[in-house]
CSV table of C-alpha atoms (C1' of nucleotides) in Angstrom, one decimal:
chain,number,residue,atom,x,y,z
A,1,MET,CA,-4.0,7.2,-14.5
A,2,LYS,CA,-1.6,4.9,-14.2
A,3,ALA,CA,-0.8,0.8,-16.1
A,4,ASP,CA,3.0,1.0,-14.9
A,5,ILE,CA,4.6,-2.7,-16.5
A,6,ASN,CA,4.8,-4.5,-12.7
A,7,ASP,CA,1.1,-5.1,-13.3
A,8,ALA,CA,1.0,-5.9,-16.4
A,9,MET,CA,3.8,-8.2,-15.0
A,10,CYS,CA,1.3,-9.9,-12.2
A,11,PRO,CA,-2.0,-8.0,-12.8
A,12,SER,CA,-3.4,-9.0,-9.1
A,13,ARG,CA,-0.5,-7.3,-7.2
A,14,GLY,CA,-3.4,-4.9,-8.5
A,15,VAL,CA,-6.5,-6.2,-7.4
A,16,LEU,CA,-3.8,-6.6,-4.0
A,17,GLU,CA,-3.5,-2.7,-3.6
A,18,HIS,CA,-7.2,-2.4,-4.1
A,19,VAL,CA,-8.5,-3.6,-2.7
A,20,THR,CA,-5.9,-3.6,0.9
A,21,SER,CA,-5.7,0.1,0.7
A,22,ARG,CA,-6.2,2.2,3.5
A,23,TRP,CA,-9.3,3.4,2.3
A,24,GLY,CA,-9.6,0.4,0.0
A,25,VAL,CA,-10.9,-1.7,4.0
A,26,LEU,CA,-12.3,0.7,5.4
A,27,VAL,CA,-14.6,1.0,2.7
A,28,LEU,CA,-15.3,-2.6,2.0
A,29,VAL,CA,-15.8,-3.4,5.6
A,30,ALA,CA,-18.1,-0.3,6.3
A,31,LEU,CA,-20.4,-1.7,3.3
A,32,ARG,CA,-20.4,-5.3,4.4
A,33,GLU,CA,-22.9,-4.4,7.4
A,34,ARG,CA,-25.7,-2.3,4.9
A,35,SER,CA,-24.9,0.1,1.6
A,36,TYR,CA,-24.5,3.6,2.2
A,37,ARG,CA,-24.7,7.5,0.4
A,38,PHE,CA,-21.5,9.1,-0.1
A,39,SER,CA,-21.8,11.5,2.7
A,40,GLU,CA,-23.3,9.3,5.3
A,41,LEU,CA,-19.9,6.7,4.1
A,42,ARG,CA,-17.4,9.6,4.5
A,43,ARG,CA,-18.7,10.7,8.1
A,44,HIS,CA,-19.1,6.9,8.5
A,45,ILE,CA,-15.2,6.6,7.9
A,46,GLY,CA,-14.2,9.9,9.8
A,47,GLY,CA,-10.8,11.1,8.5
A,48,VAL,CA,-10.9,10.6,4.9
A,49,SER,CA,-11.8,14.1,1.8
A,50,GLU,CA,-13.8,14.1,-0.5
A,51,LYS,CA,-11.0,13.1,-3.1
A,52,MET,CA,-9.8,9.9,-2.3
A,53,LEU,CA,-13.3,8.9,-0.5
A,54,ALA,CA,-14.1,9.2,-5.0
A,55,GLN,CA,-12.0,8.0,-6.2
A,56,THR,CA,-11.7,4.6,-3.5
A,57,LEU,CA,-14.8,3.9,-4.7
A,58,GLN,CA,-14.6,4.5,-8.9
A,59,THR,CA,-11.7,1.9,-7.7
A,60,LEU,CA,-13.4,-0.2,-6.5
A,61,GLU,CA,-16.1,-0.5,-9.0
A,62,ARG,CA,-13.8,-0.8,-12.1
A,63,ASP,CA,-12.6,-3.5,-10.6
A,64,GLY,CA,-16.4,-4.7,-9.8
A,65,PHE,CA,-16.3,-4.8,-6.2
A,66,VAL,CA,-18.7,-2.5,-5.4
A,67,HIS,CA,-22.2,-1.1,-7.2
A,68,ARG,CA,-22.9,2.6,-8.2
A,69,ASP,CA,-26.4,3.4,-8.1
A,70,ALA,CA,-27.0,7.1,-9.5
A,71,LYS,CA,-30.4,7.9,-8.8
A,72,PRO,CA,-31.5,10.6,-11.2
A,73,VAL,CA,-34.1,13.0,-8.6
A,74,ILE,CA,-32.3,16.5,-6.6
A,75,PRO,CA,-30.5,16.4,-4.7
A,76,PRO,CA,-28.2,13.9,-6.1
A,77,ARG,CA,-28.9,10.9,-4.3
A,78,VAL,CA,-25.9,8.5,-4.8
A,79,ASP,CA,-26.2,5.1,-2.7
A,80,TYR,CA,-22.7,2.7,-2.7
A,81,SER,CA,-23.4,-1.6,-2.3
A,82,LEU,CA,-20.9,-4.7,-1.9
A,83,THR,CA,-21.3,-7.0,-5.9
A,84,GLU,CA,-21.3,-10.2,-4.7
A,85,LEU,CA,-17.5,-9.8,-5.4
A,86,GLY,CA,-17.1,-7.4,-3.1
A,87,GLU,CA,-19.3,-9.3,-0.3
A,88,GLU,CA,-16.0,-12.7,-1.5
A,89,ALA,CA,-13.8,-9.3,-1.6
A,90,ALA,CA,-14.9,-8.1,2.2
A,91,GLU,CA,-14.5,-11.6,3.7
A,92,GLN,CA,-11.4,-11.7,2.6
A,93,VAL,CA,-9.9,-8.3,4.1
A,94,GLU,CA,-12.5,-8.5,7.6
A,95,ALA,CA,-11.2,-12.3,8.1
A,96,LEU,CA,-7.2,-10.7,7.6
A,97,GLY,CA,-7.8,-8.1,9.7
A,98,ARG,CA,-9.6,-9.6,12.4
A,99,TRP,CA,-6.2,-11.6,12.5
A,100,THR,CA,-4.7,-8.2,12.5
A,101,GLU,CA,-6.0,-6.6,14.7
A,102,LYS,CA,-6.0,-9.9,17.5
A,103,ARG,CA,-2.4,-9.5,17.1
A,104,THR,CA,-1.0,-5.4,16.9
A,105,GLN,CA,-0.9,-5.5,20.9
A,106,THR,CA,2.2,-8.4,20.4
A,107,VAL,CA,3.1,-6.5,17.5
A,108,LEU,CA,3.6,-2.9,19.2
A,109,ALA,CA,5.5,-5.6,21.9
A,110,ASN,CA,8.0,-6.5,19.6
A,111,ARG,CA,8.0,-4.0,18.1
A,112,ASP,CA,9.7,-1.6,21.5
A,113,ARG,CA,11.6,-5.0,23.0
A,114,TYR,CA,13.7,-4.0,19.4
A,115,ASP,CA,14.6,-0.3,19.1
A,116,GLU,CA,15.2,-1.2,23.0
A,117,ALA,CA,17.9,-3.6,21.8
A,118,ARG,CA,19.5,-1.2,20.2
A,119,SER,CA,18.9,2.0,21.8
B,1,MET,CA,11.3,7.0,10.0
B,2,LYS,CA,7.9,7.6,10.5
B,3,ALA,CA,4.8,7.3,12.6
B,4,ASP,CA,2.3,10.6,12.3
B,5,ILE,CA,-1.4,10.3,13.4
B,6,ASN,CA,-3.3,7.8,11.6
B,7,ASP,CA,-0.3,5.2,13.1
B,8,ALA,CA,-1.3,6.8,16.7
B,9,MET,CA,-5.4,6.2,16.2
B,10,CYS,CA,-4.8,2.9,14.4
B,11,PRO,CA,-2.3,1.3,15.1
B,12,SER,CA,-3.6,-2.0,13.0
B,13,ARG,CA,-3.5,-0.2,9.9
B,14,GLY,CA,0.1,0.0,10.0
B,15,VAL,CA,0.7,-4.1,11.5
B,16,LEU,CA,-1.4,-4.6,8.0
B,17,GLU,CA,0.7,-2.6,5.9
B,18,HIS,CA,3.6,-4.1,6.4
B,19,VAL,CA,2.8,-7.3,5.3
B,20,THR,CA,0.7,-6.7,3.1
B,21,SER,CA,2.6,-4.0,1.6
B,22,ARG,CA,4.4,-5.7,-2.6
B,23,TRP,CA,7.6,-6.8,-1.1
B,24,GLY,CA,6.2,-8.0,2.1
B,25,VAL,CA,4.0,-10.4,0.8
B,26,LEU,CA,6.5,-11.8,-1.1
B,27,VAL,CA,8.7,-11.9,1.5
B,28,LEU,CA,6.9,-13.6,3.6
B,29,VAL,CA,5.3,-16.7,1.0
B,30,ALA,CA,9.4,-17.4,-0.5
B,31,LEU,CA,10.3,-18.1,3.8
B,32,ARG,CA,7.0,-19.7,4.2
B,33,GLU,CA,8.5,-22.2,2.0
B,34,ARG,CA,12.3,-22.4,4.2
B,35,SER,CA,15.0,-20.5,5.0
B,36,TYR,CA,16.8,-17.8,2.5
B,37,ARG,CA,19.9,-15.6,2.6
B,38,PHE,CA,19.6,-12.2,2.0
B,39,SER,CA,21.0,-12.2,-1.7
B,40,GLU,CA,19.3,-15.4,-2.5
B,41,LEU,CA,15.9,-14.1,-1.3
B,42,ARG,CA,16.4,-11.1,-3.6
B,43,ARG,CA,17.6,-13.4,-6.4
B,44,HIS,CA,14.0,-15.5,-6.2
B,45,ILE,CA,12.4,-12.4,-5.8
B,46,GLY,CA,13.3,-10.5,-8.6
B,47,GLY,CA,13.0,-7.3,-9.2
B,48,VAL,CA,13.2,-6.2,-5.9
B,49,SER,CA,16.4,-3.0,-5.0
B,50,GLU,CA,19.0,-3.6,-2.6
B,51,LYS,CA,17.0,-1.1,-1.1
B,52,MET,CA,14.0,-2.3,-1.3
B,53,LEU,CA,14.1,-5.9,0.5
B,54,ALA,CA,16.9,-5.1,3.4
B,55,GLN,CA,14.1,-3.0,4.0
B,56,THR,CA,11.4,-4.8,4.1
B,57,LEU,CA,13.6,-7.6,6.0
B,58,GLN,CA,13.8,-4.7,9.0
B,59,THR,CA,9.8,-4.0,9.5
B,60,LEU,CA,8.9,-7.0,9.6
B,61,GLU,CA,11.9,-8.4,12.0
B,62,ARG,CA,11.2,-5.3,13.5
B,63,ASP,CA,7.0,-6.9,13.6
B,64,GLY,CA,8.6,-9.7,14.6
B,65,PHE,CA,7.8,-11.5,11.9
B,66,VAL,CA,10.4,-12.5,10.6
B,67,HIS,CA,14.2,-14.0,12.1
B,68,ARG,CA,17.1,-12.8,11.1
B,69,ASP,CA,20.7,-15.1,12.0
B,70,ALA,CA,24.2,-13.4,11.5
B,71,LYS,CA,27.0,-16.4,11.5
B,72,PRO,CA,30.0,-14.5,12.0
B,73,VAL,CA,31.9,-15.6,9.4
B,74,ILE,CA,34.1,-13.6,6.0
B,75,PRO,CA,32.4,-14.2,3.9
B,76,PRO,CA,29.1,-12.9,5.6
B,77,ARG,CA,26.5,-15.1,5.8
B,78,VAL,CA,23.0,-14.3,6.9
B,79,ASP,CA,19.6,-16.4,6.8
B,80,TYR,CA,16.2,-15.2,7.2
B,81,SER,CA,13.1,-17.1,8.5
B,82,LEU,CA,10.0,-16.4,10.0
B,83,THR,CA,8.6,-16.9,13.7
B,84,GLU,CA,5.6,-18.3,14.6
B,85,LEU,CA,3.9,-14.5,14.6
B,86,GLY,CA,5.4,-14.8,10.5
B,87,GLU,CA,4.0,-18.0,9.9
B,88,GLU,CA,0.6,-17.6,10.7
B,89,ALA,CA,1.2,-14.0,9.1
B,90,ALA,CA,1.8,-15.9,6.1
B,91,GLU,CA,-1.0,-18.0,6.6
B,92,GLN,CA,-3.0,-15.1,6.2
B,93,VAL,CA,-0.8,-12.6,2.8
B,94,GLU,CA,-1.4,-16.7,1.1
B,95,ALA,CA,-5.0,-17.1,2.5
B,96,LEU,CA,-5.6,-13.7,1.1
B,97,GLY,CA,-3.3,-13.5,-1.9
B,98,ARG,CA,-4.7,-17.3,-3.7
B,99,TRP,CA,-8.0,-15.0,-3.7
B,100,THR,CA,-7.1,-12.5,-5.6
B,101,GLU,CA,-5.1,-14.6,-8.3
B,102,LYS,CA,-8.5,-17.1,-8.6
B,103,ARG,CA,-10.8,-13.5,-8.6
B,104,THR,CA,-8.1,-12.0,-10.8
B,105,GLN,CA,-9.3,-12.9,-13.9
B,106,THR,CA,-13.0,-11.8,-14.0
B,107,VAL,CA,-11.7,-8.3,-12.0
B,108,LEU,CA,-10.2,-7.6,-15.4
B,109,ALA,CA,-12.2,-8.2,-16.9
B,110,ASN,CA,-15.1,-6.2,-14.8
B,111,ARG,CA,-12.9,-3.4,-16.0
B,112,ASP,CA,-12.6,-4.3,-20.0
B,113,ARG,CA,-16.7,-4.0,-19.5
B,114,TYR,CA,-16.2,-0.9,-16.8
B,115,ASP,CA,-13.8,1.0,-19.9
B,116,GLU,CA,-15.9,0.7,-22.6
B,117,ALA,CA,-19.6,1.1,-21.1
B,118,ARG,CA,-17.5,4.7,-21.8
B,119,SER,CA,-15.3,4.3,-24.5
C,1,DC,C1',-25.7,16.1,-2.8
C,2,DG,C1',-22.0,14.2,-5.1
C,3,DG,C1',-18.6,14.7,-7.2
C,4,DT,C1',-14.5,16.9,-11.2
C,5,DA,C1',-9.8,18.9,-11.9
C,6,DT,C1',-5.7,21.5,-9.8
C,7,DC,C1',-2.1,22.5,-7.8
C,8,DC,C1',1.8,21.8,-4.9
C,9,DG,C1',4.8,18.9,-0.5
C,10,DC,C1',6.7,15.5,0.8
C,11,DA,C1',7.7,10.2,1.6
C,12,DA,C1',8.6,6.4,-1.6
C,13,DC,C1',11.0,4.4,-4.5
C,14,DG,C1',14.9,2.7,-7.8
C,15,DA,C1',19.9,3.7,-9.1
C,16,DT,C1',23.8,4.4,-8.3
C,17,DA,C1',28.7,5.1,-5.3
C,18,DC,C1',30.6,3.7,-1.1
C,19,DT,C1',31.8,-0.4,2.9
C,20,DG,C1',32.5,-4.2,7.3
D,1,DC,C1',28.1,-10.7,0.5
D,2,DA,C1',24.8,-8.5,3.7
D,3,DG,C1',24.0,-4.7,3.4
D,4,DT,C1',24.2,1.4,4.1
D,5,DA,C1',24.4,6.4,2.1
D,6,DT,C1',23.0,9.3,-1.3
D,7,DC,C1',20.5,11.6,-4.7
D,8,DG,C1',16.7,12.3,-7.8
D,9,DT,C1',11.9,11.7,-9.2
D,10,DT,C1',7.5,10.4,-9.4
D,11,DG,C1',3.2,9.7,-7.6
D,12,DC,C1',0.6,9.4,-3.3
D,13,DG,C1',-2.4,12.1,-0.7
D,14,DG,C1',-4.5,17.2,1.1
D,15,DA,C1',-6.2,21.2,-0.1
D,16,DT,C1',-8.8,24.3,-2.5
D,17,DA,C1',-12.0,26.3,-5.8
D,18,DC,C1',-15.4,24.8,-8.7
D,19,DC,C1',-19.7,22.5,-11.4
D,20,DG,C1',-24.0,19.9,-12.7
DNA sequence: CGGTATCCGCAACGATACTG
DNA sequence: CAGTATCGTTGCGGATACCG
């Protein structure tokens, strides 16, 4: 649990960091289609550790992007979905994500040219 | 210099990381208004070390977002500006940035309610 | 099933000193 | 002025073990 001076000077940086984090992006995009249970979401995303998924979900819940619905049953069942604010956030990152994917090939080519030029 | 398996599996992740990085965002937004010299940009952004600014600019140049114009004069003078692709990138991150700032107060309030609820 | 707690390595970052 | 080189610290993120 941290809160350094940078967050104090520029709180929006922290918000941006949460929604654009490696797993944050994937969680928001996944939950945009439908709600997911924890393990289900973990399998859907792929390559994410329990720890990081739990941490990401907690952060997003704390910020008010994700709603956590823990049903008191055995075995436990917890459903995650987007809040209205989260829906908005997901739209934004998905827009950026679509642009990024559209331009990725160009960027990759740029990198090759750059590396070529100084080898 | 890194290139792990995640980048191989999802190259667009790397691109997203570069444009949304702490200093990457600020560089793109700053260069959108006009071109800057190195130290000038450093002062304008504030709080960024020489090392990180140089690294950020190199990364963005390699990806083809930033154009580096080094004039062969003494003392050295290097101007940085956006390429067309960089202009596009800057628009995207500025849009996300504007949304983030618009919602930051809401998020901060959400965090307080969340923390309150479990203390 | 859906987490938490703990340990730990390694890359990111900042500060400082130096260079063309 | 515009960087590079080196060093020391920090903290993210994975692995593992355990809990309600």
